[in-house]
XYZ file of C-alpha atoms in Angstrom:
290
model
C 20.323 1.725 12.474
C 16.626 0.862 12.604
C 14.955 0.058 15.894
C 11.798 -2.010 16.291
C 9.810 0.417 18.391
C 6.638 -1.627 18.847
C 4.512 -4.372 17.385
C 0.767 -4.862 17.353
C -0.242 -8.581 17.199
C -3.390 -8.287 15.101
C -2.764 -11.549 13.151
C -3.972 -10.369 9.738
C -4.491 -13.021 7.110
C -3.309 -10.505 4.513
C -2.505 -7.133 6.070
C -2.188 -4.307 3.519
C -3.296 -0.815 2.519
C -1.630 1.387 5.153
C -2.908 4.978 5.256
C -2.248 7.732 7.804
C -4.913 10.397 8.373
C -3.310 13.557 9.746
C -6.736 15.122 10.354
C -7.773 12.236 12.637
C -4.257 11.312 13.763
C -5.157 7.707 13.035
C -3.444 4.927 11.137
C -5.598 2.732 8.905
C -4.846 -0.629 7.312
C -6.853 -3.550 5.964
C -7.002 -7.309 6.076
C -7.861 -8.185 2.493
C -8.697 -11.870 2.828
C -10.447 -11.839 6.218
C -12.020 -8.595 5.142
C -11.713 -5.929 7.769
C -10.546 -2.374 8.271
C -8.273 -1.581 11.214
C -7.779 1.862 12.682
C -5.347 2.874 15.405
C -5.247 6.049 17.476
C -1.698 7.388 17.266
C -1.917 9.008 20.694
C -2.964 5.930 22.685
C -1.968 3.200 20.182
C -5.326 1.545 20.827
C -6.836 -0.067 17.750
C -10.123 -1.519 16.576
C -11.222 -3.889 13.830
C -14.236 -3.152 11.616
C -15.503 -6.150 9.564
C -16.074 -5.523 5.857
C -18.649 -7.183 3.547
C -16.129 -8.147 0.854
C -12.366 -8.111 0.188
C -10.979 -4.594 0.660
C -7.677 -3.243 -0.646
C -7.495 0.263 0.811
C -9.227 3.331 2.242
C -8.395 6.968 1.432
C -9.504 10.327 2.765
C -10.732 12.947 0.301
C -10.155 16.695 0.293
C -13.793 17.157 1.360
C -13.346 14.941 4.421
C -15.238 11.974 2.990
C -13.701 8.528 2.681
C -13.276 6.143 -0.242
C -12.711 2.403 -0.152
C -11.362 0.071 -2.803
C -13.253 -3.239 -2.739
C -13.475 -6.407 -4.797
C -16.437 -4.983 -6.740
C -15.199 -1.411 -7.197
C -14.613 1.921 -5.484
C -17.211 3.076 -2.933
C -17.970 6.031 -0.729
C -17.791 5.033 2.948
C -20.261 6.133 5.610
C -19.288 7.394 9.058
C -18.933 3.781 10.218
C -16.501 3.145 7.338
C -18.933 0.805 5.614
C -19.393 0.970 1.820
C -22.488 2.787 0.578
C -22.688 4.476 -2.829
C -20.488 3.156 -5.605
C -18.100 5.747 -7.052
C -17.190 3.700 -10.082
C -17.285 0.152 -11.358
C -14.530 -1.437 -13.431
C -16.485 -3.142 -16.219
C -13.425 -4.414 -18.088
C -12.053 -6.255 -15.057
C -12.408 -10.060 -14.954
C -14.507 -11.376 -12.082
C -11.385 -13.103 -10.757
C -9.606 -9.758 -10.302
C -9.572 -7.558 -7.203
C -8.270 -4.154 -6.181
C -4.927 -4.270 -4.410
C -3.128 -1.011 -3.593
C -3.484 2.751 -4.065
C -1.734 6.093 -3.570
C -2.367 9.733 -4.442
C 0.051 11.898 -6.390
C 1.270 15.294 -5.197
C -1.955 16.935 -6.417
C -4.245 14.353 -4.850
C -5.090 12.322 -7.956
C -5.713 8.728 -6.905
C -3.946 5.838 -8.654
C -4.875 2.246 -7.813
C -4.057 -1.194 -9.150
C -5.881 -4.447 -9.753
C -4.599 -8.003 -9.872
C -5.597 -11.575 -10.627
C -6.806 -13.003 -7.334
C -5.319 -16.373 -8.369
C -1.990 -14.724 -9.285
C -1.791 -16.433 -12.657
C -3.066 -14.153 -15.458
C -1.626 -10.726 -16.455
C -5.095 -9.193 -16.221
C -4.291 -6.479 -13.673
C -4.280 -2.788 -14.519
C -3.251 0.528 -12.994
C -6.020 3.139 -12.892
C -6.305 6.866 -12.290
C -9.549 8.042 -10.692
C -11.167 11.046 -12.392
C -14.499 12.842 -12.096
C -15.716 10.710 -15.013
C -14.589 7.401 -13.506
C -11.478 5.229 -13.522
C -9.100 5.518 -16.487
C -6.539 2.788 -17.163
C -2.988 4.140 -17.430
C -1.115 0.809 -17.496
C -1.841 -2.906 -17.854
C -0.328 -6.389 -17.961
C 0.068 -7.018 -14.227
C -0.361 -10.394 -12.588
C 0.092 -8.741 -9.192
C 0.038 -4.939 -9.215
C 1.559 -3.196 -6.188
C 2.625 0.254 -5.144
C 2.214 2.771 -6.528
C 4.259 5.617 -5.048
C 5.436 9.006 -6.285
C 8.772 10.778 -6.185
C 9.066 13.785 -3.875
C 8.803 16.187 -6.811
C 5.821 14.247 -8.182
C 7.295 13.875 -11.649
C 7.802 10.110 -11.405
C 5.568 7.196 -10.473
C 6.907 3.915 -9.092
C 4.766 0.879 -9.864
C 5.422 -2.730 -8.869
C 4.957 -5.931 -10.828
C 5.447 -8.300 -7.924
C 5.438 -11.528 -9.921
C 8.272 -10.189 -12.105
C 10.148 -8.959 -9.016
C 10.406 -5.552 -10.707
C 9.808 -1.992 -9.567
C 9.187 0.210 -12.603
C 9.592 3.958 -12.833
C 7.648 6.145 -15.257
C 7.312 9.850 -15.895
C 3.826 11.225 -15.249
C 2.389 13.124 -18.216
C 0.217 16.226 -18.024
C -2.925 14.129 -18.422
C -1.818 11.705 -15.710
C -0.640 9.117 -18.220
C 2.642 7.221 -17.875
C 5.598 8.004 -20.135
C 8.867 6.083 -20.548
C 8.022 3.280 -18.122
C 11.153 1.219 -17.528
C 12.583 -1.254 -14.965
C 14.106 0.663 -12.071
C 14.885 -1.967 -9.412
C 15.103 -5.726 -9.981
C 14.749 -8.035 -6.977
C 16.636 -11.319 -6.820
C 15.176 -14.571 -5.483
C 16.966 -13.946 -2.193
C 15.273 -10.537 -1.862
C 11.774 -11.996 -2.169
C 9.082 -10.142 -4.113
C 8.616 -6.354 -3.996
C 5.225 -5.478 -2.532
C 3.925 -2.161 -1.205
C 6.243 0.846 -1.090
C 6.578 4.463 -0.039
C 8.967 7.396 -0.448
C 10.597 9.432 2.331
C 11.361 13.153 2.350
C 14.868 12.505 0.977
C 13.506 10.615 -2.005
C 14.503 7.167 -0.747
C 12.223 4.277 -1.651
C 11.094 1.892 1.118
C 9.866 -1.478 -0.148
C 8.015 -4.268 1.674
C 9.474 -7.668 0.765
C 7.057 -10.573 0.359
C 8.976 -13.745 1.280
C 11.856 -11.387 2.060
C 11.582 -11.038 5.860
C 11.638 -7.278 6.006
C 11.907 -3.907 4.301
C 14.500 -2.785 1.763
C 15.523 0.831 1.255
C 16.857 2.286 -2.007
C 18.119 5.748 -2.898
C 16.371 7.954 -5.448
C 18.864 6.655 -8.018
C 17.967 3.033 -7.259
C 21.050 2.208 -5.171
C 20.458 -0.338 -2.408
C 20.946 1.204 1.050
C 19.825 -1.337 3.632
C 17.561 -4.220 4.570
C 15.652 -4.140 7.856
C 14.891 -7.662 9.034
C 11.532 -8.515 10.608
C 10.346 -11.753 12.277
C 7.763 -12.426 9.562
C 8.381 -13.846 6.053
C 5.598 -12.064 4.188
C 5.926 -8.289 4.500
C 3.289 -6.434 2.529
C 3.102 -2.651 2.966
C 4.896 0.349 4.458
C 4.054 3.959 5.284
C 5.347 6.803 7.417
C 2.932 8.137 10.029
C 2.648 10.374 13.052
C 2.740 14.119 13.600
C 6.291 14.325 12.247
C 6.023 11.334 9.891
C 9.000 9.843 11.693
C 7.706 6.314 12.297
C 7.631 3.626 9.629
C 4.684 1.236 9.963
C 4.765 -2.165 8.286
C 2.014 -4.731 7.649
C 2.562 -8.477 7.280
C 0.544 -11.568 6.383
C -0.147 -15.117 7.548
C -1.683 -16.390 4.312
C 0.093 -19.315 2.653
C 2.296 -20.128 5.639
C 2.324 -23.671 6.975
C 1.645 -24.443 10.616
C 5.338 -25.141 11.181
C 6.341 -21.781 9.691
C 3.693 -19.977 11.755
C 4.996 -21.707 14.867
C 8.460 -20.405 14.050
C 7.240 -16.912 13.104
C 4.140 -16.356 15.263
C 4.203 -12.589 14.619
C 3.265 -13.084 10.983
C 0.226 -10.904 10.351
C 1.266 -8.335 12.954
C 1.710 -4.593 12.442
C 5.236 -3.352 13.161
C 6.419 0.147 14.069
C 10.021 1.079 13.224
C 12.264 4.024 13.968
C 14.389 4.352 10.818
C 15.792 7.876 11.492
C 14.063 9.167 8.351
C 10.891 11.169 7.829
C 8.150 10.561 5.329
C 5.920 13.047 3.571
C 2.180 13.514 3.816
C -0.041 11.808 1.271
C -2.405 14.335 -0.279
C -6.148 13.804 0.244
C -7.937 12.485 -2.806
C -8.962 15.205 -5.246
C -12.140 14.200 -7.097
C -11.794 16.715 -9.938
C -10.442 16.095 -13.438
């Protein structure tokens, strides 16, 4: 059974981009639409909000201890105040209506991140791999790109096409390209839309459910295990955090909800902390090599 351990009423318009820094023992997440970066001390559970100059999808720590941020206009190095400074790479082939959405490193620290149509209409989103030479597209055709996540062994990448309600699985080639991409899990209308996801140490896949009121868990073979209900319709992202990676943190959103729905579900936009009796695995720092 899962237990709701705590909730943090931060009221994000569009909470997303969860990332746990073991070196700082801090949990990070973003509010994309009311652009801000949140960080929470895992020891005290105190948190702070840092306003951002433009929509932000994620932040990641590098192997050198520096920080990267994925913004509307590209990937940037962050200064010690977590503000964007020097641009790491632009995405010249991206339409102006696109934005960055979600990111994860593989087992070697190579960063993969997706883009999406901000109006959620055109299949103009792509999935990129960050290299020393810039961002290389490894997949395309997304209206709303989410994930990605990697299997425990690192051989497989899970990538989400939210508008299709599909989680795909692909084998990762030696050059970081995707091979044999195929539908792995298909959501129904009752399930909502698959959003952000993560993998635990047993290989299970934990999926945030937009319009699905919670988190769904699947085995490494794609078998449904359980659905954890939350008092918020739009659940956006999940990650394991803490010294033992034994707490599942979940972001939610208020965007698109009517006043009557918000009155019924006032915790929409909050950050939730769950005890799911499973442990996650550490995400590798970003490696900026080839």
